[in-house]
Short mmCIF file of C-alpha atoms in Angstrom, two decimals:
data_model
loop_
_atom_site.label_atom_id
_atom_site.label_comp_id
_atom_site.label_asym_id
_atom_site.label_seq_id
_atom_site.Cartn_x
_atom_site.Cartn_y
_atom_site.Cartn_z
CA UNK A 1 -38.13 -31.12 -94.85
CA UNK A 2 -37.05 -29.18 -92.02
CA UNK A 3 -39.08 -28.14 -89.20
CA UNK A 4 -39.73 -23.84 -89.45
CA UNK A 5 -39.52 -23.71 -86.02
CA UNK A 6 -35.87 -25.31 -85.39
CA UNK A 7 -33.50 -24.26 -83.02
CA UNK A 8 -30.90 -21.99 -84.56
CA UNK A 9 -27.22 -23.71 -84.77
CA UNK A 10 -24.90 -23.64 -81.63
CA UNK A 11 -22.25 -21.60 -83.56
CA UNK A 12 -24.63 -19.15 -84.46
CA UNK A 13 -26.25 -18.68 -81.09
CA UNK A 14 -22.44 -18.36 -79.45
CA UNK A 15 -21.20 -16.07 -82.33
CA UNK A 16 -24.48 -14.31 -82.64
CA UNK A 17 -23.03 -12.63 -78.93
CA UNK A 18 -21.73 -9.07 -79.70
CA UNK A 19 -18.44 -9.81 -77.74
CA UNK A 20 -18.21 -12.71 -78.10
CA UNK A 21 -18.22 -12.24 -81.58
CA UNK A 22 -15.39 -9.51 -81.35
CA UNK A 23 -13.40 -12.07 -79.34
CA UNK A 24 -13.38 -14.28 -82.07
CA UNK A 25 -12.78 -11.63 -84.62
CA UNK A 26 -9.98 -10.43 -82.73
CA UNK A 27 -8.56 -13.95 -82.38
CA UNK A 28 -8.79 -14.59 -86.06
CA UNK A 29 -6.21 -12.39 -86.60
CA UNK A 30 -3.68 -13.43 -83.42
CA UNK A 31 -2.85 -15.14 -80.99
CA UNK A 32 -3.94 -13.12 -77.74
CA UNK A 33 -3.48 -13.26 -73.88
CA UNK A 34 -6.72 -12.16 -71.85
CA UNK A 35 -5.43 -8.81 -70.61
CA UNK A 36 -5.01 -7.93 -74.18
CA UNK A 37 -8.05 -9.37 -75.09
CA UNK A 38 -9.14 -7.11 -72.42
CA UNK A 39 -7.51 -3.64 -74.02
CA UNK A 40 -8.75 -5.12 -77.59
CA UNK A 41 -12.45 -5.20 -76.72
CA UNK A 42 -12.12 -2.45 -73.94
CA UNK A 43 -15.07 -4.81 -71.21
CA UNK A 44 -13.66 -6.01 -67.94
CA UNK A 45 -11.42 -8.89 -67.71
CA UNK A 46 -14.07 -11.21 -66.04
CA UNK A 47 -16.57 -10.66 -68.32
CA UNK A 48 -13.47 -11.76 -71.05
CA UNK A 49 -12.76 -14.67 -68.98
CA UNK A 50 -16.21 -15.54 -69.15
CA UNK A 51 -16.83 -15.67 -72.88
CA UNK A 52 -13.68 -17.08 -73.26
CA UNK A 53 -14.96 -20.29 -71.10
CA UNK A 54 -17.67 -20.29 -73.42
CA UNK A 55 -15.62 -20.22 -76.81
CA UNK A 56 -13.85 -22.71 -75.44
CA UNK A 57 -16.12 -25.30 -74.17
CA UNK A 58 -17.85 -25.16 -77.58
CA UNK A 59 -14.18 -25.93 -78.94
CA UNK A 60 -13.79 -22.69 -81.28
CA UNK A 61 -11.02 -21.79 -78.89
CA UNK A 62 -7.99 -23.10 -77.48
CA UNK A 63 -5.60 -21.83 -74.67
CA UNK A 64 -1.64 -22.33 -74.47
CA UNK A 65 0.33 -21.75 -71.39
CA UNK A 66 3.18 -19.07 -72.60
CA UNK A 67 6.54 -20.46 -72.83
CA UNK A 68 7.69 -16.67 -71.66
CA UNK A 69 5.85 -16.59 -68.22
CA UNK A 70 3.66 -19.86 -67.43
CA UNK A 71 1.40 -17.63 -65.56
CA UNK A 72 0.14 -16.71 -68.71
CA UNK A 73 -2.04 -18.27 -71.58
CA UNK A 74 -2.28 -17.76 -75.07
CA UNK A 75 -5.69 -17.91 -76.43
CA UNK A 76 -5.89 -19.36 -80.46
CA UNK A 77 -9.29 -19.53 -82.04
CA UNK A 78 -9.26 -22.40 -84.33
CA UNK A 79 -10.60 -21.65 -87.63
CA UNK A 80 -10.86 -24.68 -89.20
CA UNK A 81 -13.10 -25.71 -86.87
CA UNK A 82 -14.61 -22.65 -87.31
CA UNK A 83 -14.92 -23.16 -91.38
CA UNK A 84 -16.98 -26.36 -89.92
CA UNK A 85 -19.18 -24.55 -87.73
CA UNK A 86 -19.87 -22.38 -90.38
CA UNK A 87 -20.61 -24.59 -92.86
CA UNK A 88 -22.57 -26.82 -90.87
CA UNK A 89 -24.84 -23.52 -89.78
CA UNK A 90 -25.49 -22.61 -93.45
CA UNK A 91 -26.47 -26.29 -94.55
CA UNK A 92 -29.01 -26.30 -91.38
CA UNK A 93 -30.49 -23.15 -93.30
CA UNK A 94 -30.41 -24.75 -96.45
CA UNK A 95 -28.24 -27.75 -98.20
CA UNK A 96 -27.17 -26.20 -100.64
CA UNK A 97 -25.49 -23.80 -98.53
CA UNK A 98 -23.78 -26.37 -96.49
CA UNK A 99 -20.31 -26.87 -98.75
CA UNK A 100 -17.41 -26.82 -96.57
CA UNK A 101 -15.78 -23.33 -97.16
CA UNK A 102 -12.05 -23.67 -98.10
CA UNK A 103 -9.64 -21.01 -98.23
CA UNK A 104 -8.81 -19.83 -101.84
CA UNK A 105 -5.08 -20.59 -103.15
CA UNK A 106 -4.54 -18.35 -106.38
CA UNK A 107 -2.68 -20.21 -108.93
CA UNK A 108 0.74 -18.15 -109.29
CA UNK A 109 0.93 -15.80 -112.29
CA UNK A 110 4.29 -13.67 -112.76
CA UNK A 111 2.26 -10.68 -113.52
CA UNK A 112 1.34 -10.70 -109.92
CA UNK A 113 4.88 -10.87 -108.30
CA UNK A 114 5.24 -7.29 -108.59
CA UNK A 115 4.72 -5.94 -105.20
CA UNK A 116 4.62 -9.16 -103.41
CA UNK A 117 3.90 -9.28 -99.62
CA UNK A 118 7.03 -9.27 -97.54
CA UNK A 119 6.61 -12.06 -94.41
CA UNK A 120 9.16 -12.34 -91.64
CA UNK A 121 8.48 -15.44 -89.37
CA UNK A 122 10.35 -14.97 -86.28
CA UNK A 123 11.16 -17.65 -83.25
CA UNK A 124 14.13 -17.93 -80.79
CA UNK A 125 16.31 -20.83 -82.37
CA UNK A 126 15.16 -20.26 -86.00
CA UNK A 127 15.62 -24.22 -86.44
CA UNK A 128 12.44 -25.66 -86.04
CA UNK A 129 8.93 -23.39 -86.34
CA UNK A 130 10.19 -20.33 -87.84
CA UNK A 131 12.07 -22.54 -91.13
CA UNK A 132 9.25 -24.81 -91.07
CA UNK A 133 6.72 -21.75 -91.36
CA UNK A 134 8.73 -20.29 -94.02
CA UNK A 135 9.28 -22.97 -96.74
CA UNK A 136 5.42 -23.82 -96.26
CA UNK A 137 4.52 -20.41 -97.26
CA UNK A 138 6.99 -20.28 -99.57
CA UNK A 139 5.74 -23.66 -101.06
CA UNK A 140 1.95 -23.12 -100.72
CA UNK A 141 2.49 -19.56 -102.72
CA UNK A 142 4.78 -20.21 -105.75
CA UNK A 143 6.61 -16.72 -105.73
CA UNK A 144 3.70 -14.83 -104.94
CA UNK A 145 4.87 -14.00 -101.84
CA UNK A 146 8.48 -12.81 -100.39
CA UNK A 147 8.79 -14.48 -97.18
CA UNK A 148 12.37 -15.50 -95.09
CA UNK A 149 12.84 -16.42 -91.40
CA UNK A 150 15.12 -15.46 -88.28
CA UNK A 151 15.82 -15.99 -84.40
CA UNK A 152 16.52 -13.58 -81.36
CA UNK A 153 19.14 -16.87 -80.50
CA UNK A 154 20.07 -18.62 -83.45
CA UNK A 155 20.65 -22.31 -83.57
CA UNK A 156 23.88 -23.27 -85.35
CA UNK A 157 22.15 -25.72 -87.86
CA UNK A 158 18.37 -26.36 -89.00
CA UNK A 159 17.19 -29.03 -86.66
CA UNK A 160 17.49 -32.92 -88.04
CA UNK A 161 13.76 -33.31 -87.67
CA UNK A 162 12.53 -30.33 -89.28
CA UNK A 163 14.15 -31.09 -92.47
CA UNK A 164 12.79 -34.23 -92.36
CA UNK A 165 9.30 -33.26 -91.94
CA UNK A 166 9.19 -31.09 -94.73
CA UNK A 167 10.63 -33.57 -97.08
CA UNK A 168 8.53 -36.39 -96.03
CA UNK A 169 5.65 -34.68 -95.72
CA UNK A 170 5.58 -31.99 -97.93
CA UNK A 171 8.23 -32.87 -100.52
CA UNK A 172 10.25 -29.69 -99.37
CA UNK A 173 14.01 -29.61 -99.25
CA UNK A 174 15.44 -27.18 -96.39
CA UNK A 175 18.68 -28.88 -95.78
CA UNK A 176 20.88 -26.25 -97.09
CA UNK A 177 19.24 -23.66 -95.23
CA UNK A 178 21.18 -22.36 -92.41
CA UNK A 179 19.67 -20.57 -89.41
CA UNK A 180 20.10 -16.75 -89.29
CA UNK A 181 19.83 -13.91 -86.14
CA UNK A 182 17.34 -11.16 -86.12
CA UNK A 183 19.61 -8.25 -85.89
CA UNK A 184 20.51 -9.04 -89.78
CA UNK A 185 17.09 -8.09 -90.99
CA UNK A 186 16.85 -4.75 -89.49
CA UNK A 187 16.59 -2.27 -91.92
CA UNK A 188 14.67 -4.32 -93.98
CA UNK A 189 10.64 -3.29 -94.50
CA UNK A 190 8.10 -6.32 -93.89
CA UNK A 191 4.79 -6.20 -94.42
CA UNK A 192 3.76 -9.13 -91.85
CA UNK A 193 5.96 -10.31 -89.16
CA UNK A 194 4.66 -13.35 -87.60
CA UNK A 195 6.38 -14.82 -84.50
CA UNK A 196 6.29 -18.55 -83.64
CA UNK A 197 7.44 -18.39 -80.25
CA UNK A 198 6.27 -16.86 -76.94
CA UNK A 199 9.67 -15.62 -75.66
CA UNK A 200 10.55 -14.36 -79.07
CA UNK A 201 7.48 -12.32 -79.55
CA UNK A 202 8.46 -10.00 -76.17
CA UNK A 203 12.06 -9.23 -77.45
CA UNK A 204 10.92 -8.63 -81.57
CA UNK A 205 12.88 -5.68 -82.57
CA UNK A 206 11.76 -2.63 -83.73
CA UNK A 207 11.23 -2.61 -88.16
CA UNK A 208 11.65 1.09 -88.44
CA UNK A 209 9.13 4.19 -89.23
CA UNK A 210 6.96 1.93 -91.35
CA UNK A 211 5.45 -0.76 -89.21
CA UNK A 212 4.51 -3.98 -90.35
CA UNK A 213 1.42 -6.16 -89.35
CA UNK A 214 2.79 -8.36 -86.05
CA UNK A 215 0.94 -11.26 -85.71
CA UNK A 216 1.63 -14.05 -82.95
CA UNK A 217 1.04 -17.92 -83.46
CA UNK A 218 2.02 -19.70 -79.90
CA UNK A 219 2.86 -22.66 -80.44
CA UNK A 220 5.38 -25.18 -78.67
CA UNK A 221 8.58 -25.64 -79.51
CA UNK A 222 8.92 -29.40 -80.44
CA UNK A 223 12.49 -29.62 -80.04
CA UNK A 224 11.34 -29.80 -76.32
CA UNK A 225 10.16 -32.81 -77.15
CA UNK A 226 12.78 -34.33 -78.50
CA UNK A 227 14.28 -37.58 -77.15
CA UNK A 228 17.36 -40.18 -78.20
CA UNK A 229 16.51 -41.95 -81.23
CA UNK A 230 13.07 -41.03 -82.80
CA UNK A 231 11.08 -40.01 -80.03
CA UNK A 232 10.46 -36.01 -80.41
CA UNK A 233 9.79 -36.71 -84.44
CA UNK A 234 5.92 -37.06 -83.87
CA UNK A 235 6.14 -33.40 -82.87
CA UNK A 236 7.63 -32.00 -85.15
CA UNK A 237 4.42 -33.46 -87.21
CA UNK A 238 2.20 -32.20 -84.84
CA UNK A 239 3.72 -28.88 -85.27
CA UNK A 240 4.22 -28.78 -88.99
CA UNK A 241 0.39 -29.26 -89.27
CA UNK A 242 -0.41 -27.08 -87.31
CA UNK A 243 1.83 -23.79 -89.04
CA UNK A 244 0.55 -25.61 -92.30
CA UNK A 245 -3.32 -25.14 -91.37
CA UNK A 246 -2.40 -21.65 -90.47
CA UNK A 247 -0.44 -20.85 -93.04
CA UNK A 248 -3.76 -21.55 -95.67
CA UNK A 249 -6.13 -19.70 -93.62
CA UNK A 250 -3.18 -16.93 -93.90
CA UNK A 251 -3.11 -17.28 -97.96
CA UNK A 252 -6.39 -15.27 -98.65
CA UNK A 253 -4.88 -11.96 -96.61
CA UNK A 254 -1.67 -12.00 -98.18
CA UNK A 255 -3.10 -13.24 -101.86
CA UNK A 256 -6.36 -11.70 -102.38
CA UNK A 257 -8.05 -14.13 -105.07
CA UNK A 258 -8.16 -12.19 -108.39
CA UNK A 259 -11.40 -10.41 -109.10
CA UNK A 260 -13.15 -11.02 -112.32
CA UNK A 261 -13.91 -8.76 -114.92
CA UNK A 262 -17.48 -8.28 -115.93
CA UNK A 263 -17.94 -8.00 -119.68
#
């Protein structure tokens, strides 16, 4: 039996904080530098700074130096670890309430292809994240979702390691794919554009009168990594598990889970 008179959670007490609690809600949804974190919340940039020291000591969130300007950092609230917090917060209350959450999948159904989401993942080589981001979506939806991927400098072929990844890992074929440039998408209406890559993200072109929803996801190229033989291949896991752990917390806002009918 627990004692009335315990301390309430750490997660709760940090996210109980009205902007600190916007911080995180505004990092659920991107990838954001502080200054706009700053024009997002609309409270001085110290005060920012400060909460985001706090966020991140706890270890909800997680800062990136940009690959654009190294000056800057890219702050990326992690939401699995955030699924955690939460869970372990509700079975303090009560066990019962202390399942770990995990994010719906619907099973596909072709009556729900109609009017699929359209998803453009977007980096600068189009070889490594961006392919790798696609055919994960792609896989983890079944049709349910229209998705395809492109690059403000196109590689000439999808990188060695990337293909191998996704076929040892996640039993998906991308060998035949070939990398493609940005400029042969415009035109074209998305509904979500999500880039990959820090440099990519400041020259994204414009998608026409109808906007779609631009998310960012900074995260390293690991073709950087990359050495003779098979020394970069460890990144290229690192990396795929990472888009794939975004990708599922991604699933529920593209693929609402069917609502049931009450008899």
């Amino acid at each position: 039996m627990r004692a009335s008179g315990a301390a309430a959670p750490p997660f709760v007490r940090l996210a109980a904080h009205p902007l600190r609690w916007k911080l995180l809600a505004e990092l659920a949804a991107s990838d954001y530098r502080v200054r706009e974190l700053v024009a997002r919340v609309g409270r001085p940039q110290n005060l920012v700074s400060y909460h985001l020291r706090l966020l991140r000591g706890a270890g909800l969130v997680t800062a990136r130096r940009s690959s654009f300007d190294a000056r800057d950092s890219y702050y990326h609230l992690d939401l699995e670890r955030c699924a955690h917090a939460l869970a372990g917060a509700g079975g303090a209350l009560h066990p019962a309430l202390g399942l770990a959450p995990a994010p719906p999948l619907p099973p596909p159904s072709p009556a729900r292809t109609a009017g699929r989401p359209l998803v453009l993942f977007a980096c600068t080589g189009n070889s490594a994240r961006s392919p790798i981001a696609e055919a994960l979506l792609r896989h983890r939806t079944g049709g349910q979702v229209e998705v395809t991927s492109a690059g403000s400098h196109p590689k000439p072929r999808i990188h060695p390691s990337a293909v191998r990844v996704l076929r040892e890992r996640y039993g998906v074929d991308i060998s035949g794919r070939r990398p493609q440039h940005l400029d042969t998408l415009l035109g074209r209406r998305f509904d979500h554009v999500i880039s990959l890559c820090d440099k990519v993200r400041e020259v994204c072109p414009d998608f026409g009168d109808d906007p779609p929803r631009l998310v960012h996801w900074s995260i390293p190229d690991p073709a950087a990594a990359t050495g003779p033989g098979r020394v970069g291949h460890p990144a290229f896991v690192r990396v795929a598990a990472e888009i794939d752990t975004r990708i599922r917390y991604l699933l529920p806002l593209l693929v609402p889970a069917p609502q049931e009918v009450q008899p």
